[in-house]
Short mmCIF file of C-alpha atoms in Angstrom, two decimals:
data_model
loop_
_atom_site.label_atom_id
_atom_site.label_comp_id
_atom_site.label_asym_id
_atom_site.label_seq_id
_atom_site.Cartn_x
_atom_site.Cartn_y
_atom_site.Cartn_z
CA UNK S 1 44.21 154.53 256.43
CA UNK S 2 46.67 157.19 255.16
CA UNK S 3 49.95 157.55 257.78
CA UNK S 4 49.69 160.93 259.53
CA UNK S 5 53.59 162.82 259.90
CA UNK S 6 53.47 161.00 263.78
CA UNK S 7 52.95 157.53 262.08
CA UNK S 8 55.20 158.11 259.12
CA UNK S 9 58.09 159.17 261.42
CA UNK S 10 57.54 156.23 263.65
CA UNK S 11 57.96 154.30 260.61
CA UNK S 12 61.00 155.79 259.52
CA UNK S 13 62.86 155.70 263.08
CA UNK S 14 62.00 151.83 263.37
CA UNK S 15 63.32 151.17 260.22
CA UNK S 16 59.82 149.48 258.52
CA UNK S 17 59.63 152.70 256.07
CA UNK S 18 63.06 153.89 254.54
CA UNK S 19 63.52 157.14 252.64
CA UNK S 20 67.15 158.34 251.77
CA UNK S 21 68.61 160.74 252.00
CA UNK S 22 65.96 161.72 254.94
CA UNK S 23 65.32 165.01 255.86
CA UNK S 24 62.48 165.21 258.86
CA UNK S 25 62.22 169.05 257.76
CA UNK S 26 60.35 167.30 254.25
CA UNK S 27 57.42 165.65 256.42
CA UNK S 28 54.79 166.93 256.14
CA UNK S 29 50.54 166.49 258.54
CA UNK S 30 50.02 163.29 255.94
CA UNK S 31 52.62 163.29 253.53
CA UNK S 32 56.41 163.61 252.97
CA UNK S 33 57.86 166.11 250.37
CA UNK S 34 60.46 164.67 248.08
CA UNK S 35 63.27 166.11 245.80
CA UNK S 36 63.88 166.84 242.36
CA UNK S 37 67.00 164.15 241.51
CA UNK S 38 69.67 164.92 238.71
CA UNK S 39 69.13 163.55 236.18
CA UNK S 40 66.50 164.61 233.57
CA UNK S 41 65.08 163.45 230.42
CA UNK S 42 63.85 165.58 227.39
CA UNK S 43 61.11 163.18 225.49
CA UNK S 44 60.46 163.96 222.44
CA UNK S 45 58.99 162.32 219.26
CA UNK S 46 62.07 161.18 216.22
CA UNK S 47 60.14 162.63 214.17
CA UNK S 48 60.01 166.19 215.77
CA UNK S 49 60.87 168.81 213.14
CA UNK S 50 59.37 167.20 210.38
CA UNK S 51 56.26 167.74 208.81
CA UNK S 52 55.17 164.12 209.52
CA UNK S 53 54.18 163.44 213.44
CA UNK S 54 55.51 159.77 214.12
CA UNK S 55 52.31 157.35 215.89
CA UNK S 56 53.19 155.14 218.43
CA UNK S 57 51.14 151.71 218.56
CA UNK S 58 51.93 150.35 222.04
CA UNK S 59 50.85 146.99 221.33
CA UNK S 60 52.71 146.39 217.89
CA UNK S 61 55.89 149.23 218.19
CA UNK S 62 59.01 149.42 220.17
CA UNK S 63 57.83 152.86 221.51
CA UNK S 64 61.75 153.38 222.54
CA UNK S 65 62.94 153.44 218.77
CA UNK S 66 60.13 155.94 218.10
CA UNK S 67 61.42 158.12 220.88
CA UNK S 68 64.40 160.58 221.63
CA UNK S 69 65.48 161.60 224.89
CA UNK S 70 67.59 164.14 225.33
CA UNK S 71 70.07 164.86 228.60
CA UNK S 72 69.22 168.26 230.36
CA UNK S 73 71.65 169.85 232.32
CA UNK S 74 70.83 171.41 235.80
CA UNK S 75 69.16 173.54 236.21
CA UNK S 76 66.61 173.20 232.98
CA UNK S 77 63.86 174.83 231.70
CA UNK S 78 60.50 173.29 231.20
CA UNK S 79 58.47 174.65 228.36
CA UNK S 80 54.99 174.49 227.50
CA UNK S 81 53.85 170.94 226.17
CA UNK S 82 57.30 169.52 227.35
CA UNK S 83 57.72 165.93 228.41
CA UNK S 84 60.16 165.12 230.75
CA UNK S 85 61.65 162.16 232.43
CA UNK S 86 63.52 162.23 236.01
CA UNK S 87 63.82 160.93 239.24
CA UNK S 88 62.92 161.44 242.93
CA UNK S 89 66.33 162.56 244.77
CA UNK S 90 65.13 159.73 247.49
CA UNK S 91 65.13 156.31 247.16
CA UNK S 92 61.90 155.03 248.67
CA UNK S 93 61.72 151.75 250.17
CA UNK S 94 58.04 150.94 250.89
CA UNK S 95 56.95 147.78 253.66
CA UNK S 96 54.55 145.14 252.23
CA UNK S 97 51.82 146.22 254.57
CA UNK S 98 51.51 149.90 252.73
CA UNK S 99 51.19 151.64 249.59
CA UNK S 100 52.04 154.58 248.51
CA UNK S 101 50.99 157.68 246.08
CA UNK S 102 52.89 160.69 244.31
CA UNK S 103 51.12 163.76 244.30
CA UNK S 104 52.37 167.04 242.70
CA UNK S 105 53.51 169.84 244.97
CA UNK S 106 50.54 172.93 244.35
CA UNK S 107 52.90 175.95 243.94
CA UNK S 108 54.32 173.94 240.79
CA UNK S 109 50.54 172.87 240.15
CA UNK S 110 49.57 176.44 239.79
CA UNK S 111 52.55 177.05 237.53
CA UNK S 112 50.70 174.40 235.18
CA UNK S 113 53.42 171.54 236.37
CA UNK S 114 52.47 168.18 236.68
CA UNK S 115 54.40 165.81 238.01
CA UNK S 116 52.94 162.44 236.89
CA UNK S 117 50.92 161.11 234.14
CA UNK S 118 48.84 157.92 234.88
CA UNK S 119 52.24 156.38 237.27
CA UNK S 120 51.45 157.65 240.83
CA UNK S 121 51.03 154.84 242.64
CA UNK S 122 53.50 152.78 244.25
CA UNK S 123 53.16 149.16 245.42
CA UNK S 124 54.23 147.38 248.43
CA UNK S 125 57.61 146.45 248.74
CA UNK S 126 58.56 149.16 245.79
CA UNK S 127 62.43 149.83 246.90
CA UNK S 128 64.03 152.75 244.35
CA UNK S 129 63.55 155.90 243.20
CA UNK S 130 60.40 157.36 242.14
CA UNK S 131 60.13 158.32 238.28
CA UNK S 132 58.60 161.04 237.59
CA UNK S 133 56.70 162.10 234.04
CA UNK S 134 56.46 166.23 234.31
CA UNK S 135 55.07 167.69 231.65
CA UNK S 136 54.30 172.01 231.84
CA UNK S 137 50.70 172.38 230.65
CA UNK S 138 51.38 176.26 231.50
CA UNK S 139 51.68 179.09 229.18
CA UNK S 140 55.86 180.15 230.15
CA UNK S 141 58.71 177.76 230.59
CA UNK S 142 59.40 177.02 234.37
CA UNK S 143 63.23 176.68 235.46
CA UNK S 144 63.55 173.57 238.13
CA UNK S 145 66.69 172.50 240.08
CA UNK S 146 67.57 169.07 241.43
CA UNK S 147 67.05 169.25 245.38
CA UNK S 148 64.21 171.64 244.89
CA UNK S 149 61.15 170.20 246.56
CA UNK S 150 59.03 168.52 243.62
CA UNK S 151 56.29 166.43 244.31
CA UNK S 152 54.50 164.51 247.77
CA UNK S 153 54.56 160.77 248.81
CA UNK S 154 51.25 159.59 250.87
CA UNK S 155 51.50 156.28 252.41
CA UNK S 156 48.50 154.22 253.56
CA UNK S 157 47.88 151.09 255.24
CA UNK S 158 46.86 147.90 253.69
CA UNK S 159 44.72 145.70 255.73
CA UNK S 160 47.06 142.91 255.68
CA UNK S 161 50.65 142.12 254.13
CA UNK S 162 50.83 141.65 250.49
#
């Protein structure tokens, strides 16, 4: 059963369902919208720039020697077929009796942002902040901001503990 913003606040007030910094302004009918955080990632390929296009074999390569990442400074630009790396501004802390989902916000959605890949599920007793794998399938860069609104969290029920 997925929390409605009367559940999800009762949560939050009683101390089962943490999200900080909380802002009650950011919940949402069935969902709470979270923040862009500071830090972002540029991922890009070592062998970007060359004529040669480096493959990654997850099972036999460290993928991290084949990669770059790159520091972006606030705010940043997003350009078409970018891959970035950041971070919900929040720190979720999730009870063992839910689960959670990221979803991407539609105004970005529309702007050809996503906001995850394959990652948008969170398991019980998850306690951190929320990574997040944007990538601008979109046809002009988009300029985000850290503490712009960036994606939603939808919590639901388990039938028992975990």
């Amino acid at each position: 059963m997925v929390l409605s913003d009367t559940d999800i606040t009762s949560r939050i007030r009683s101390g089962e369902l943490n999200i900080e910094p909380h802002e009650s302004d950011n919940i949402e009918p069935a969902s709470v919208d979270l923040r862009l955080g500071k830090e972002a990632k540029l991922v890009r390929s070592k062998a970007s720039g060359t004529t040669k296009t480096a493959v990654i074999n997850v099972s036999n390569d460290d993928v991290e020697e084949k990669l770059q990442f790159e520091q972006l400074e606030s705010p940043f630009n997003i350009n078409p077929e970018t891959f970035v790396l950041t971070t919900t501004m929040e720190r979720v802390e999730i009870p063992d009796d839910m689960v959670a989902h990221v979803l991407g916000r539609s105004s970005l959605g529309r702007l050809g942002i996503s906001v995850h890949q394959t990652a948008g599920y969170i398991d019980p007793g998850f306690n951190g902040q929320i990574t997040l794998e944007l990538s601008n399938h979109g046809p002009a860069p988009v300029q985000l901001e850290p503490g712009q609104r960036i994606c939603q969290i939808v919590f639901e029920e388990l039938s028992s503990k975990s």
